[in-house]
Coordinates of C-alpha atoms in Angstrom, one line a residue:
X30 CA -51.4 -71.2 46.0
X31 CA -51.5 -70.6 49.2
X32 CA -49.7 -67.0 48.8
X33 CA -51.7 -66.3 46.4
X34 CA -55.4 -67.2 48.3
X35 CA -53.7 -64.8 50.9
X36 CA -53.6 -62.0 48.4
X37 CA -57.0 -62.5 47.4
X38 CA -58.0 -62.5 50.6
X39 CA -56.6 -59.0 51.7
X40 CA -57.4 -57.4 48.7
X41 CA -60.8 -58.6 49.3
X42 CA -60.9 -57.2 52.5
X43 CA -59.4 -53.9 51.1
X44 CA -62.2 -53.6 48.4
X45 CA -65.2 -54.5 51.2
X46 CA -63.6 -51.9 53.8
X47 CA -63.3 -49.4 50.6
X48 CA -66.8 -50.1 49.8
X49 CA -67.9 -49.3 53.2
X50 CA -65.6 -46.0 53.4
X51 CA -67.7 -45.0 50.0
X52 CA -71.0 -45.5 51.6
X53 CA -70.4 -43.4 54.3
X54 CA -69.4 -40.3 52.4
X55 CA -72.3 -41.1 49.9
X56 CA -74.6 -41.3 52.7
X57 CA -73.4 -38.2 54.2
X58 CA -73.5 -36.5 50.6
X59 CA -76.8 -37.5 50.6
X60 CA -77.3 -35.4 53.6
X61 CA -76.2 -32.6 52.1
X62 CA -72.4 -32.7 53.6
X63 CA -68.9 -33.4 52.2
X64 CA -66.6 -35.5 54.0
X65 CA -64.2 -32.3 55.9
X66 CA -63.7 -34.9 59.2
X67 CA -61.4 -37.8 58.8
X68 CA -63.0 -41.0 59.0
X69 CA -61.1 -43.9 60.7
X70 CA -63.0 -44.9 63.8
X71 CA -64.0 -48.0 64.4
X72 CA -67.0 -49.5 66.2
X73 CA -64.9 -50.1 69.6
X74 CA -64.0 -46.5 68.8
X75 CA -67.0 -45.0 68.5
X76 CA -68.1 -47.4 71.5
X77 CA -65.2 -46.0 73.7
X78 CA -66.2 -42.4 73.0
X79 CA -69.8 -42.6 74.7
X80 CA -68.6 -45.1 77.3
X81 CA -65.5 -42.9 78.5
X82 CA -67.8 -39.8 78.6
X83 CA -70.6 -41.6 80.6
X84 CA -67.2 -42.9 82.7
X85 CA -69.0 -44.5 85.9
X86 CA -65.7 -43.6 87.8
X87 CA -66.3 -40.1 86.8
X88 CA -69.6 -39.5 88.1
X89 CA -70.6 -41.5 90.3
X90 CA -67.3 -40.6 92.9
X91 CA -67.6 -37.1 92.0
X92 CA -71.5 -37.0 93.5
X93 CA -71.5 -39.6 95.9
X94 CA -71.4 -37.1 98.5
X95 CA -74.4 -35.7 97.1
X96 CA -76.1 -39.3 96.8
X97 CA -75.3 -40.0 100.6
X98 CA -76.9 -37.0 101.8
X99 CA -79.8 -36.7 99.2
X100 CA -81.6 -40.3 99.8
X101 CA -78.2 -42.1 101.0
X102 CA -77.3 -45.7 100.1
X103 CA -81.1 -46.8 99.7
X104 CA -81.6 -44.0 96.7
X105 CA -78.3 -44.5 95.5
X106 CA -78.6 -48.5 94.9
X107 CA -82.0 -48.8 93.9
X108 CA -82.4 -45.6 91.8
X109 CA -79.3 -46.0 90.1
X110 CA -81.6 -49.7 88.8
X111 CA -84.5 -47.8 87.2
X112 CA -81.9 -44.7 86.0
X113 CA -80.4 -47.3 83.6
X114 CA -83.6 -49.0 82.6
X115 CA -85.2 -45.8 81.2
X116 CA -81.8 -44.6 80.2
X117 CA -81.9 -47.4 78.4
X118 CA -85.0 -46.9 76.9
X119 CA -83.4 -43.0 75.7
X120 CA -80.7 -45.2 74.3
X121 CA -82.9 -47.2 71.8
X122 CA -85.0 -44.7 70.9
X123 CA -82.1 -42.3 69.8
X124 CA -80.2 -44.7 68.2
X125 CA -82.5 -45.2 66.2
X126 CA -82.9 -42.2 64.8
X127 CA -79.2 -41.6 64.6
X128 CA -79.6 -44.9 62.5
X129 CA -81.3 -43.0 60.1
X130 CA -79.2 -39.5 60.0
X131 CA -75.7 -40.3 61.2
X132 CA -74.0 -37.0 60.8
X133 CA -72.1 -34.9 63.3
X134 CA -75.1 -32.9 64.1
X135 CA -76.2 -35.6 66.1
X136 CA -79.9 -34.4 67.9
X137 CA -80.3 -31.0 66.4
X138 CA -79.8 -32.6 63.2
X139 CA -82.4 -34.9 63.7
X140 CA -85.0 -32.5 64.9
X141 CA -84.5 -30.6 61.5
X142 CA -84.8 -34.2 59.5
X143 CA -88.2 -35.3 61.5
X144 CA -90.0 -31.4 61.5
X145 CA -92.4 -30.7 59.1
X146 CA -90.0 -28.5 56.5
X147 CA -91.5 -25.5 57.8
X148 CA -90.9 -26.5 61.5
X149 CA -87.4 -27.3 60.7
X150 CA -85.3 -24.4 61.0
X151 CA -86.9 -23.4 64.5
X152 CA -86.8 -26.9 65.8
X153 CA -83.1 -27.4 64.9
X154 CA -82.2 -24.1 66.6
X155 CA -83.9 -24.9 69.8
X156 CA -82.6 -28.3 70.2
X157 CA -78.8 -27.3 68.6
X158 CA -78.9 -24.6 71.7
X159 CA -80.0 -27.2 74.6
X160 CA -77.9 -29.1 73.7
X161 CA -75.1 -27.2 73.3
X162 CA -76.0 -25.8 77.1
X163 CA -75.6 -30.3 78.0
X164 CA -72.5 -30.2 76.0
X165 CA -70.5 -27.6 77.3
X166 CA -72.3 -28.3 81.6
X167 CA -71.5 -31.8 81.2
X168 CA -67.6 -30.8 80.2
X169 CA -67.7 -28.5 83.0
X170 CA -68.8 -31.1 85.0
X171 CA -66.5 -33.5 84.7
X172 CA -63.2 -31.5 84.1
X173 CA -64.3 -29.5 87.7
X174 CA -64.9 -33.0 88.7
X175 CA -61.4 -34.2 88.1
X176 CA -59.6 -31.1 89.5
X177 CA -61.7 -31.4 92.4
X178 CA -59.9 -34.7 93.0
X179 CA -56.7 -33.6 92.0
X180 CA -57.4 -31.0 94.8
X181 CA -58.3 -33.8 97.1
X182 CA -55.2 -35.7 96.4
X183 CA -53.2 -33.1 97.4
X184 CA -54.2 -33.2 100.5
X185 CA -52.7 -36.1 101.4
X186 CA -49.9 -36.7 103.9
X187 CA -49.7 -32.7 103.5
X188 CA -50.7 -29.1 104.5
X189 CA -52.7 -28.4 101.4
X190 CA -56.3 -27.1 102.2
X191 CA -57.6 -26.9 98.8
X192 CA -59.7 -23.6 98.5
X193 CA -62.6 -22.1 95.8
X194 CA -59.8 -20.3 94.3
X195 CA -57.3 -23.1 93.8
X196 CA -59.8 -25.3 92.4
X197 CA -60.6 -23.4 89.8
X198 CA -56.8 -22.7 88.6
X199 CA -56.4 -26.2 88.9
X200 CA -60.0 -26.5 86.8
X201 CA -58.4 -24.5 84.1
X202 CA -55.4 -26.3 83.8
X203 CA -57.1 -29.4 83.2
X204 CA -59.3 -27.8 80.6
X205 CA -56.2 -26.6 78.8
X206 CA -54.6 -29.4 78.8
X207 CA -57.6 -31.5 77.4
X208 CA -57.4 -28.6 74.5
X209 CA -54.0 -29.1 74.1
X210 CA -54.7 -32.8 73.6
X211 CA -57.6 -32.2 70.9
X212 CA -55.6 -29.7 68.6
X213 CA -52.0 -31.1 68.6
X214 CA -52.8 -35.2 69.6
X215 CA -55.7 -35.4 67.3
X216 CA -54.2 -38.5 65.2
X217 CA -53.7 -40.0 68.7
X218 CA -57.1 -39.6 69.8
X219 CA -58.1 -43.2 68.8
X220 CA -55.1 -44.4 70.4
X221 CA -56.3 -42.5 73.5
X222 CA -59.5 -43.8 73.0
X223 CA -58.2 -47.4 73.4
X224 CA -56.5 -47.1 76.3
X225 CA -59.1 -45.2 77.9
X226 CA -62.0 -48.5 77.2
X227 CA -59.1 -50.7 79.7
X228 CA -58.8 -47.8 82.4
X229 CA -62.4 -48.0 82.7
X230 CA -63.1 -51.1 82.5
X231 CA -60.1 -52.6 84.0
X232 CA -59.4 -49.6 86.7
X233 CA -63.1 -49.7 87.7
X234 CA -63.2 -53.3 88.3
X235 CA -59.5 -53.3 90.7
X236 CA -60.7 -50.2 92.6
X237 CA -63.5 -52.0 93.5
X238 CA -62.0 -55.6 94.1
X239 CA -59.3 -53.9 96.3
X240 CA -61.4 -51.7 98.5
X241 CA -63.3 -55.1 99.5
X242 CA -60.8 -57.4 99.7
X243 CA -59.0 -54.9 101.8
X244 CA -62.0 -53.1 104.2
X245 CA -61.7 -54.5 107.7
X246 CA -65.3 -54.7 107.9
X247 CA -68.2 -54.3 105.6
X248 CA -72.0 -52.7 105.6
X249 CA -74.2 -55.0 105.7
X250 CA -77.2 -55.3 103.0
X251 CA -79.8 -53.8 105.0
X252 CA -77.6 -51.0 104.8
X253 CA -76.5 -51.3 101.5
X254 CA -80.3 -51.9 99.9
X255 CA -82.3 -49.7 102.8
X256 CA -80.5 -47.1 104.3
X257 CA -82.2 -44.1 103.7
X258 CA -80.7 -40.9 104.5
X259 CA -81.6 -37.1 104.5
X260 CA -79.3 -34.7 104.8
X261 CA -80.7 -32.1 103.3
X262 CA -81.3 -29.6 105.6
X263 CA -78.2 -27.0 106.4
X264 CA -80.2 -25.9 109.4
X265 CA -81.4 -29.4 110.4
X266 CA -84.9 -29.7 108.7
X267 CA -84.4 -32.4 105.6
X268 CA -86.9 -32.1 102.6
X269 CA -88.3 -35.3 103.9
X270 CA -89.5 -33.8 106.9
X271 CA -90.3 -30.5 104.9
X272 CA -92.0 -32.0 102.2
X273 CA -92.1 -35.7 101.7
X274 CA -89.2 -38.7 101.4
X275 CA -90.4 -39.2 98.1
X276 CA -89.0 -35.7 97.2
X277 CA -85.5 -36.4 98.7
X278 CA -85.6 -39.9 96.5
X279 CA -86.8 -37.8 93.2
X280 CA -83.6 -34.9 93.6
X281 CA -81.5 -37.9 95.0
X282 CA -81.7 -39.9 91.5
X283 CA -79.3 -37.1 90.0
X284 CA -76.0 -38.4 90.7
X285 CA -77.2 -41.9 88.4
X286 CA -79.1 -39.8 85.8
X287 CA -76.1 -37.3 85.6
X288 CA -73.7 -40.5 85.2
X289 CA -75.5 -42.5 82.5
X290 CA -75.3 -39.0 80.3
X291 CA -73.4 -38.1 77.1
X292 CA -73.8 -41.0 75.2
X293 CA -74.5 -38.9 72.0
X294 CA -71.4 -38.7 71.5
X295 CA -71.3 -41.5 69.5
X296 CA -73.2 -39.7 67.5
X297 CA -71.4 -37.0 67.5
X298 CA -68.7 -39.0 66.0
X299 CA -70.3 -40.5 63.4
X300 CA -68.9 -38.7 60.4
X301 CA -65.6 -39.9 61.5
X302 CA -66.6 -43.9 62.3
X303 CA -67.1 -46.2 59.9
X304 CA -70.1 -47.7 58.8
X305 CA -71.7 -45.0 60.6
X306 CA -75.3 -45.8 60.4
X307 CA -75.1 -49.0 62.3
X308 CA -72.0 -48.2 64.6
X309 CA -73.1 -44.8 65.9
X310 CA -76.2 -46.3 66.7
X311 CA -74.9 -49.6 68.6
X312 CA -72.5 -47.5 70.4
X313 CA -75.1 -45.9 72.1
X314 CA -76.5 -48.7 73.6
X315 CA -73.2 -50.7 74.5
X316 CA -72.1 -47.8 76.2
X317 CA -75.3 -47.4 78.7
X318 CA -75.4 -51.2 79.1
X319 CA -71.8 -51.5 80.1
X320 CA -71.7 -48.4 81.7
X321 CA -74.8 -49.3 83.8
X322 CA -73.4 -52.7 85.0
X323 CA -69.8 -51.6 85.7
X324 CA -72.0 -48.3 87.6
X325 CA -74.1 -50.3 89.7
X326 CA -71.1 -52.8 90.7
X327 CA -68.9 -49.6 91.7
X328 CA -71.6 -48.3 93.9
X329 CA -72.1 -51.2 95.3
X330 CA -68.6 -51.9 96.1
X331 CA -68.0 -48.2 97.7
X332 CA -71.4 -48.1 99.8
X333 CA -70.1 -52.0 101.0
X334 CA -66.3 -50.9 101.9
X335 CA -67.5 -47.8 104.0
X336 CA -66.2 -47.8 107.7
X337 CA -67.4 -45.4 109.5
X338 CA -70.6 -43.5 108.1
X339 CA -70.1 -39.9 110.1
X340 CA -66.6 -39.8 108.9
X341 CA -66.8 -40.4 105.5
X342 CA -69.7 -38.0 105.2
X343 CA -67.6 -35.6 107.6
X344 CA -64.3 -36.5 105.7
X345 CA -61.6 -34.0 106.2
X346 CA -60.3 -34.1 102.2
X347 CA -63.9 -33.3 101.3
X348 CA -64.9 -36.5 99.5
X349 CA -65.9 -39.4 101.0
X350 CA -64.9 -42.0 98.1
X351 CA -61.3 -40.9 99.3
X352 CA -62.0 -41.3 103.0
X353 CA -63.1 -45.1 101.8
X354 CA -59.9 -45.4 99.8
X355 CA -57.5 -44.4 102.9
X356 CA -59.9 -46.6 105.5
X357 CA -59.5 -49.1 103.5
X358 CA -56.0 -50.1 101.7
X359 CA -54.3 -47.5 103.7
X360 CA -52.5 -43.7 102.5
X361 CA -50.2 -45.3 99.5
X362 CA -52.7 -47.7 98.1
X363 CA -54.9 -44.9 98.2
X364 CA -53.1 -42.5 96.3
X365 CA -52.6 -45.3 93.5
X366 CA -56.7 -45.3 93.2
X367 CA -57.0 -41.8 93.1
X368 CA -54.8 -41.8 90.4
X369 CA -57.0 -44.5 88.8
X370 CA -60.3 -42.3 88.9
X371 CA -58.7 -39.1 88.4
X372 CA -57.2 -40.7 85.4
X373 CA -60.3 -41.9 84.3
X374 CA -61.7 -38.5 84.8
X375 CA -59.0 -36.7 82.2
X376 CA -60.0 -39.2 79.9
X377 CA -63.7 -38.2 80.0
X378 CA -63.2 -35.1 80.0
X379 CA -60.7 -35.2 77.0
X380 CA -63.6 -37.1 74.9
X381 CA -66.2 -34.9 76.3
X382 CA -64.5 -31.9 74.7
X383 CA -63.6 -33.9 71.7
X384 CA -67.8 -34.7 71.3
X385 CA -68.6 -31.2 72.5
X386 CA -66.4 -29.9 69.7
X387 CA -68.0 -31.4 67.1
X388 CA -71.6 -30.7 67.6
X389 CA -70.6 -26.4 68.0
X390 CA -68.6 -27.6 64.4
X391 CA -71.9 -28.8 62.8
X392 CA -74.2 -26.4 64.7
X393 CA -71.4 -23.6 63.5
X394 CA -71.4 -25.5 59.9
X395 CA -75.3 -24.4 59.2
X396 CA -74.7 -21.1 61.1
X397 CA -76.4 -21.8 64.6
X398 CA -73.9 -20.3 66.6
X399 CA -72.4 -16.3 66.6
X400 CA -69.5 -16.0 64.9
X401 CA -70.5 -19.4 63.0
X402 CA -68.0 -18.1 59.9
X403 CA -65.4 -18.7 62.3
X404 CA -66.3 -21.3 63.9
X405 CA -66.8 -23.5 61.5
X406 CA -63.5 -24.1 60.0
X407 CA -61.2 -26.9 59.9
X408 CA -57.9 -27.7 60.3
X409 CA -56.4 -28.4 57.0
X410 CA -53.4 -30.6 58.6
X411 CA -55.3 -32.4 62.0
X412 CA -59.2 -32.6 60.0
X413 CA -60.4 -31.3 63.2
X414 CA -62.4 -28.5 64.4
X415 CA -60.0 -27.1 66.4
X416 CA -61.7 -23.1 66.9
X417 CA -64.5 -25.1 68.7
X418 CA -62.4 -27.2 70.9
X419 CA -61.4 -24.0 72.6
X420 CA -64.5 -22.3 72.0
X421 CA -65.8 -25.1 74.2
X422 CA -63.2 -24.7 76.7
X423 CA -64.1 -21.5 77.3
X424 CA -67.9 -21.8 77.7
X425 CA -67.2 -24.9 79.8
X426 CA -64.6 -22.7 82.1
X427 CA -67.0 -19.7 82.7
X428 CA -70.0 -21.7 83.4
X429 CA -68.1 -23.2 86.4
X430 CA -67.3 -20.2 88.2
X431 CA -70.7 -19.3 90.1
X432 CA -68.6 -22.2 92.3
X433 CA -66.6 -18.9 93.6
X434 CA -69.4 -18.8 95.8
X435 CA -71.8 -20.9 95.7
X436 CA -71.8 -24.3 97.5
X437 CA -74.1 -26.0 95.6
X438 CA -72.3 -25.0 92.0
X439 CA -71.3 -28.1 91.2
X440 CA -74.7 -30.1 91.7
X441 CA -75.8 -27.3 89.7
X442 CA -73.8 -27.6 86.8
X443 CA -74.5 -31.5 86.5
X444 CA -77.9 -31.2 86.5
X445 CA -77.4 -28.7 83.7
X446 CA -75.9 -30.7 81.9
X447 CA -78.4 -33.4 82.6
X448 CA -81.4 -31.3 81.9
X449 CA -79.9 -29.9 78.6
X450 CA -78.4 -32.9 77.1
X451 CA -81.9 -34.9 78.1
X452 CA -84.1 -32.1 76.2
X453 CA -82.1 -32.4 73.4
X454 CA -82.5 -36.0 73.2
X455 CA -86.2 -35.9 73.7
X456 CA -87.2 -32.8 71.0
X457 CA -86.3 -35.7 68.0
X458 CA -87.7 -38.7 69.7
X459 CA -90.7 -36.7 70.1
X460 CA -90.9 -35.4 66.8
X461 CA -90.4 -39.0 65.3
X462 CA -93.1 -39.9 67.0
X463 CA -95.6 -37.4 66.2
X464 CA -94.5 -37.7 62.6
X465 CA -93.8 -41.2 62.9
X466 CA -95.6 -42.1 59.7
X467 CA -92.9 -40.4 57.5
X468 CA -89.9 -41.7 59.5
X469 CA -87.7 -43.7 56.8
X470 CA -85.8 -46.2 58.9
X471 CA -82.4 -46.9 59.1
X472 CA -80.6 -50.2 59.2
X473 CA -81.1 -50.3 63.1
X474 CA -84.5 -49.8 64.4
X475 CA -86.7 -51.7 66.9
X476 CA -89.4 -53.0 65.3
X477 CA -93.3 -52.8 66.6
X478 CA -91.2 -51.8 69.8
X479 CA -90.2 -48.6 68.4
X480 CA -93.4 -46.2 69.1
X481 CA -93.9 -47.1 72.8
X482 CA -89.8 -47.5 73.7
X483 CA -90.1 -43.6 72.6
X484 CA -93.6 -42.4 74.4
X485 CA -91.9 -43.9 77.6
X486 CA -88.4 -42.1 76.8
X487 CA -90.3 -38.7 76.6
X488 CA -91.8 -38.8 79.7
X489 CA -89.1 -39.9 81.6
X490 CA -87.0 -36.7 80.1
X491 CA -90.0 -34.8 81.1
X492 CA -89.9 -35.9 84.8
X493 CA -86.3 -35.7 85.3
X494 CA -85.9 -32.0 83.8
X495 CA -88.6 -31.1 86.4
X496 CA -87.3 -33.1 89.0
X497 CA -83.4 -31.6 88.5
X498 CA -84.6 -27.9 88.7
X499 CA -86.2 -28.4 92.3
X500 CA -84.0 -26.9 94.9
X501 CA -81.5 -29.3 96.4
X502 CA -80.9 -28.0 99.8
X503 CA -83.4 -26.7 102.9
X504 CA -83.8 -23.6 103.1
X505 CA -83.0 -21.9 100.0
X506 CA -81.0 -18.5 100.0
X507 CA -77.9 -17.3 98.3
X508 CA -75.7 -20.0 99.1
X509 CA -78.0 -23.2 98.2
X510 CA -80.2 -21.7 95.5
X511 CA -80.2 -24.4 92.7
X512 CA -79.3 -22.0 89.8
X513 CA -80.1 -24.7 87.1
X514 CA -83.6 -23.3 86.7
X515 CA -81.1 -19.8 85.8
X516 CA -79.2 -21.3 83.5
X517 CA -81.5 -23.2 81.5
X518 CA -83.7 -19.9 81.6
X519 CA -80.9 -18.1 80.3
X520 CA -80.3 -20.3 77.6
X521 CA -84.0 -20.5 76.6
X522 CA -84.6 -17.0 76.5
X523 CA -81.6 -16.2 74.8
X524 CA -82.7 -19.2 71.8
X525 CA -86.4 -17.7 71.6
X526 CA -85.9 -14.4 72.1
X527 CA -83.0 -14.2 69.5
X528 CA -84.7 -16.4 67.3
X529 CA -88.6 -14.4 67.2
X530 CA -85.8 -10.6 66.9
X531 CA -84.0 -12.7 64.4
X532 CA -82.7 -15.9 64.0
X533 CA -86.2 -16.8 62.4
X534 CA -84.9 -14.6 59.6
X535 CA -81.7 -15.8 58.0
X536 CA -81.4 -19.4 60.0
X537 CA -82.3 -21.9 57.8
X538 CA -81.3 -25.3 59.9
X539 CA -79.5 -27.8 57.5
X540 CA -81.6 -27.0 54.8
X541 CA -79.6 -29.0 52.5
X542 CA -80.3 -31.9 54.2
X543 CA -83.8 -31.3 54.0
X544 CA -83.9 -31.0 50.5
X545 CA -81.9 -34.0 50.0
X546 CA -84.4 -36.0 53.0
X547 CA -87.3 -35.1 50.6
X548 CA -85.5 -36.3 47.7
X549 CA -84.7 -39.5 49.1
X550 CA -88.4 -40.0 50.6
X551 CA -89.9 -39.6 46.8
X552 CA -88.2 -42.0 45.7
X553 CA -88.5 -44.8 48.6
X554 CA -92.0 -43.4 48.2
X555 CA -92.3 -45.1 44.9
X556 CA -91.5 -48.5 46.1
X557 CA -93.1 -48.6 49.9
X558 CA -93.8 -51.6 51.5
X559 CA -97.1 -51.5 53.8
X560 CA -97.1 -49.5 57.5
X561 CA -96.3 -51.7 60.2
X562 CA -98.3 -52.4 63.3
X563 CA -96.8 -49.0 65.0
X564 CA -97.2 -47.2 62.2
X565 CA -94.4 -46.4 61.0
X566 CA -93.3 -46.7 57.2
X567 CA -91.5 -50.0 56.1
X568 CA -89.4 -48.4 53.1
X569 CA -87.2 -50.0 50.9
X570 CA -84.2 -48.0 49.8
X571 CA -81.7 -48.2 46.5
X572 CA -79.9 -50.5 48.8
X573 CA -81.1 -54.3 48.2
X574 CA -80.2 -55.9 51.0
X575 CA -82.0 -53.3 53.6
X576 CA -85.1 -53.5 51.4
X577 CA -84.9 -57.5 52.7
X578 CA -84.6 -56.8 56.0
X579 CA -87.0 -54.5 55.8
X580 CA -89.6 -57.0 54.4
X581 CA -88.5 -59.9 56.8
X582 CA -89.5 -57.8 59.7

């Protein structure tokens, strides 16, 4: 009996997961798409994607040069508390709407769902391009990130002076081998995935616990919590003295905002997790929340270890998380947590190119991108989009080489990525709430909460992709010119201009998904329930049980 309860057991967990497995391709059918991606992540999966691209260790140690100097520990504890909160706030609102639409497309998608049908096509092309710009700045970010480190590590106990030149070879070798990873290792990738949740988590938590336990001394909190630094000024004269303090805290907020970034990727990934309109969605939000406690403990624990303030802003290997490490636990523990956060960085880098792939696949898929024919094709044996992988290694290579000769490059390139991946988030939350009374909810949403959690995301994306374009550095000339403002204009006049000469003439967006939306919405039509208190449409759909839980709430 016993055997035979077992039996029935498995085969009813069989038929449930099979059932789920169906839903997801109907859903996407629905949509307009046929299931081309292979589907076996998990919710911890799809999780593990967003949180190892956000990867505190990633960029918080790769900008905390820029956080001491731009605002110092003051900005860099207290802002990184109200970054999260209205990241937060992003968080909810997109998930959702990815809730609703869970398909690869992730945000461009979206805009094309929640425009009026003759909006669509130019409001999925102008989002699909910003935030394919965010995509492909926040892989340069990282990936330069990580060979900057490598760079670093090199230096130790040696005669290595890492130079523009060798960092960028060292850039593209990391870059190919996060390719290399995402054409031949794609069965591995959830495997990967796994063991890169436990290096963050756990490798996050023993860097910091063994930095304290092993500092001679520590900052005290009036450091830690008020220290407010301005640095600035390459001739001497800070923006604070320039122009105001408060303009040093506003640019000094980028190294949280740029941290607590990429979690669409989750959405991105959605055509290959299961029950995708709920996990997509609640990876979002576990990623920020995690990410912003295990952040705010790190920074913490690095601003605390730090021995000697002029010498780890003056550091001879160029970053001053690694002049903590060898003050600290000494030359050989400190190679083992370099190893640690470069680690980490691969990882979120390899994840980030994995995400990025995937949105140039579905942008590609509905013919966003030149050469879309091409692009859009996918590997019969791995399931994976493998042309974009190294179409995104590419883009992600060439926008990191202004840092040839520029020393500000790499503050640039994160708050392109920033700036491009925000925008893209905020072009559907804004459209579902200007059209918010034809929004058909998905099985997550937030309730009366909805409406105002996305006026206040808005504006926050708003400030931030001013705030990110002001110069960084005083004065500004060749060297310090923040060229975010010329990148993002490139991009911008490259979507409009190409899209009034002729994009506007054979790009349709996913206009198969729009038909199938408007389908869908005639038929919930017929059975609506009334229009809650923030005005948005309580509809029941085929499915019973979500018609209850629309009604209970």
């Amino acid at each position: 009996m016993a055997d035979e309860s077992m039996v029935e057991k498995g085969a009813g967990v069989h038929t449930r997961a099979a059932e789920v497995v169906a839903d997801d391709e109907a859903e996407l059918a629905r949509m307009g798409y046929k299931q081309e991606l292979k589907r076996d992540l998990t919710l911890l999966q799809n999780f593990g994607v967003s949180f190892s691209i956000i990867s505190v260790i990633t960029g918080i140690p790769s900008l905390f040069l820029y956080g001491l100097n731009t605002g110092g520990p003051a900005v860099m504890t207290w802002g990184f508390v109200v970054v999260a909160f209205f990241t937060m706030l992003v968080g909810l609102a997109m998930g959702e709407v990815c809730s609703a639409h869970p398909t690869s497309g992730g945000p461009y998608f979206w805009a094309a769902m929640l425009s009026e049908p003759k909006n669509a096509a130019f409001a999925s092309w102008v989002t699909g391009w910003f935030n394919l710009l965010g995509q492909v700045a926040v892989t340069a970010g990282i990936s330069y990130g990580c060979a900057n480190f490598i760079s670093t590590l090199a230096t130790f106990n040696t005669d290595f002076i890492p130079a523009p030149k060798t960092t960028i070879g060292i850039y593209a070798a990391v870059l190919i081998a996060q390719g290399l990873i995402n054409t031949f290792g794609v069965h591995l990738l959830k495997y990967i995935n796994n063991i890169s949740i436990w290096w963050h988590a756990v490798g996050t938590t023993a860097v910091v616990i063994a930095i304290l336990a092993a500092a001679p001394t520590h900052q005290s909190g009036e450091f830690v919590f008020q220290k407010f630094i301005d640095n600035t000024g390459v001739d001497g004269v800070g923006w604070s003295e320039r122009a105001s303090p408060a303009y040093v805290v506003v640019v000094g907020i980028l190294m949280a905002q740029y941290t607590l970034t990429g979690f669409d990727g989750s959405a991105h990934m959605t055509e290959e997790t299961h029950n995708a309109a709920m996990s997509g969605s609640i990876g979002i939000i576990m990623a920020i929340g995690c990410s912003a406690v295990l952040g705010w403990f790190l920074i913490l624990g690095l601003l605390f270890s730090i021995q000697d303030l002029d010498a780890t802003l003056n550091s001879p290997t160029g970053q001053p998380v690694a002049q903590i490490f060898l003050d600290t636990v000494g030359e050989k523990g400190a190679i083992v947590l370099m190893v640690i956060v470069i680690g980490a960085m691969f990882f979120c880098g390899t994840f980030s190119l994995t995400s990025n792939s995937r949105m140039m696949y579905a942008f590609a898929r509905d013919g966003g991108i030149p050469g879309h024919k091409f692009f859009h094709k996918v590997s019969t044996a791995s399931k994976s989009p493998i042309r974009t992988v190294w179409l995104a290694c590419t883009l992600s290579f060439i926008l990191a080489l202004p840092s040839l000769g520029s020393s500000v490059a790499f503050s640039a390139v994160t708050s392109i990525a920033t700036i491009g991946l925000y925008i893209s988030y905020a072009i559907p939350i804004a459209l579902r709430v200007v059209y918010r009374k034809k929004f058909v909810r998905g099985p997550f949403h937030l309730g009366m909460f909805s409406y105002p959690v996305a006026i206040v995301s808005c504006v926050w994306i708003a400030f931030i992709s001013i705030a990110f374009i002001l110069p960084q550095a005083n004065p500004v000339d060749t060297q310090t010119l923040n060229y975010t403002i010329v990148a993002v204009g490139i991009v911008l006049a490259y979507c409009m201009g190409f899209w009034l000469l002729s994009a506007r003439k054979w790009f349709t967006g996913p206009i198969k998904q729009i038909q199938g939306a408007s389908s869908r919405l005639r038929v919930v039509n017929k059975r609506q329930e009334e229009v809650g208190s923030d005005g948005t449409e309580r509809a029941s759909s085929e499915d019973a049980a979500r018609a209850d839980d629309e009604k209970r709430l």
